[in-house]
Tab-separated table of C-alpha atoms in Angstrom:
chain	number	residue	atom	x	y	z
P	1	UNK	CA	47.802	-108.132	-32.262
P	2	UNK	CA	50.061	-111.163	-33.189
P	3	UNK	CA	47.429	-111.896	-35.347
P	4	UNK	CA	48.153	-108.965	-37.426
P	5	UNK	CA	51.731	-109.600	-38.028
P	6	UNK	CA	50.956	-113.752	-38.754
P	7	UNK	CA	48.120	-112.163	-41.321
P	8	UNK	CA	45.611	-114.238	-39.451
P	9	UNK	CA	42.653	-112.690	-40.988
P	10	UNK	CA	39.926	-114.789	-39.199
P	11	UNK	CA	41.196	-114.090	-35.658
P	12	UNK	CA	41.787	-110.302	-36.699
P	13	UNK	CA	38.305	-110.185	-37.419
P	14	UNK	CA	37.313	-111.740	-34.336
P	15	UNK	CA	39.056	-109.501	-32.228
P	16	UNK	CA	37.859	-106.328	-33.826
P	17	UNK	CA	34.525	-107.934	-33.559
P	18	UNK	CA	34.923	-108.044	-30.014
P	19	UNK	CA	36.493	-104.339	-29.384
P	20	UNK	CA	40.129	-104.981	-29.546
P	21	UNK	CA	41.361	-101.686	-31.099
P	22	UNK	CA	43.375	-101.575	-33.561
P	23	UNK	CA	46.414	-99.265	-32.267
P	24	UNK	CA	49.205	-100.158	-30.131
P	25	UNK	CA	49.829	-103.610	-28.984
P	26	UNK	CA	50.758	-104.442	-25.622
P	27	UNK	CA	54.558	-104.403	-26.614
P	28	UNK	CA	54.025	-101.385	-28.319
P	29	UNK	CA	53.932	-102.116	-31.745
P	30	UNK	CA	51.373	-101.683	-34.088
P	31	UNK	CA	49.303	-104.253	-35.598
P	32	UNK	CA	48.850	-101.883	-38.752
P	33	UNK	CA	52.696	-101.526	-39.413
P	34	UNK	CA	53.139	-105.376	-38.396
P	35	UNK	CA	50.418	-106.716	-41.271
P	36	UNK	CA	51.860	-104.137	-43.945
P	37	UNK	CA	55.544	-104.466	-43.530
P	38	UNK	CA	54.932	-108.167	-44.133
P	39	UNK	CA	52.773	-107.809	-46.903
P	40	UNK	CA	49.098	-109.082	-45.318
P	41	UNK	CA	46.950	-106.588	-47.657
P	42	UNK	CA	43.852	-108.349	-46.110
P	43	UNK	CA	44.806	-108.090	-43.069
P	44	UNK	CA	45.645	-104.183	-43.345
P	45	UNK	CA	41.991	-103.749	-45.047
P	46	UNK	CA	40.517	-105.413	-42.440
P	47	UNK	CA	42.548	-102.849	-39.551
P	48	UNK	CA	41.888	-99.930	-41.779
P	49	UNK	CA	37.955	-100.904	-41.725
P	50	UNK	CA	38.519	-100.724	-37.998
P	51	UNK	CA	39.903	-97.158	-37.722
P	52	UNK	CA	43.520	-97.632	-38.001
P	53	UNK	CA	45.994	-94.869	-38.666
P	54	UNK	CA	47.588	-95.718	-42.447
P	55	UNK	CA	50.073	-93.373	-42.883
P	56	UNK	CA	52.965	-94.782	-40.786
P	57	UNK	CA	52.085	-98.252	-42.339
P	58	UNK	CA	52.415	-96.761	-45.893
P	59	UNK	CA	56.147	-95.965	-45.215
P	60	UNK	CA	56.962	-99.035	-43.771
P	61	UNK	CA	54.508	-101.520	-46.415
P	62	UNK	CA	56.979	-99.335	-49.220
P	63	UNK	CA	60.322	-99.929	-47.686
P	64	UNK	CA	59.523	-103.783	-47.372
P	65	UNK	CA	58.364	-103.842	-51.459
P	66	UNK	CA	54.738	-104.712	-50.496
P	67	UNK	CA	53.114	-103.717	-53.479
P	68	UNK	CA	49.690	-105.331	-52.147
P	69	UNK	CA	49.725	-103.385	-48.973
P	70	UNK	CA	51.195	-100.272	-50.524
P	71	UNK	CA	47.977	-100.338	-52.972
P	72	UNK	CA	45.645	-101.020	-50.150
P	73	UNK	CA	46.715	-98.320	-47.551
P	74	UNK	CA	46.494	-95.394	-50.594
P	75	UNK	CA	43.041	-96.749	-51.439
P	76	UNK	CA	42.097	-95.973	-48.128
P	77	UNK	CA	43.700	-92.687	-48.153
P	78	UNK	CA	46.992	-93.110	-46.412
P	79	UNK	CA	49.019	-90.017	-47.037
P	80	UNK	CA	51.452	-90.515	-49.714
P	81	UNK	CA	53.607	-87.508	-47.836
P	82	UNK	CA	53.361	-89.256	-44.855
P	83	UNK	CA	57.085	-89.518	-42.659
P	84	UNK	CA	58.485	-92.106	-40.409
P	85	UNK	CA	61.842	-92.844	-38.482
P	86	UNK	CA	61.554	-89.377	-36.608
P	87	UNK	CA	59.802	-87.511	-39.561
P	88	UNK	CA	62.442	-88.091	-42.178
P	89	UNK	CA	61.811	-91.028	-44.399
P	90	UNK	CA	58.646	-90.520	-46.573
P	91	UNK	CA	57.179	-93.949	-48.656
P	92	UNK	CA	59.030	-92.914	-51.816
P	93	UNK	CA	62.177	-92.737	-49.839
P	94	UNK	CA	61.363	-95.712	-48.509
P	95	UNK	CA	60.997	-97.640	-51.190
P	96	UNK	CA	64.286	-96.890	-52.857
P	97	UNK	CA	66.374	-98.175	-50.197
């Protein structure tokens, strides 16, 4: 979902309303991760409301210093103990590298 990466909230909302799943894109990238790592907090909230899985995105948002996205993900119950990059990197570790 290219719209998620671009932070095009109106388009994301329309796609979700039409039944597009908030999961894997055609190129295999997760729309929530794309939005979180760039810092599109409103897009993150839209995808979370559509039941996107938040944990992996939290690590990416933390790694890219996207505080608004990190807050949104944690408020929506993303696990602060989640791991990414083959299970080796936590959100705290990602924020420090």
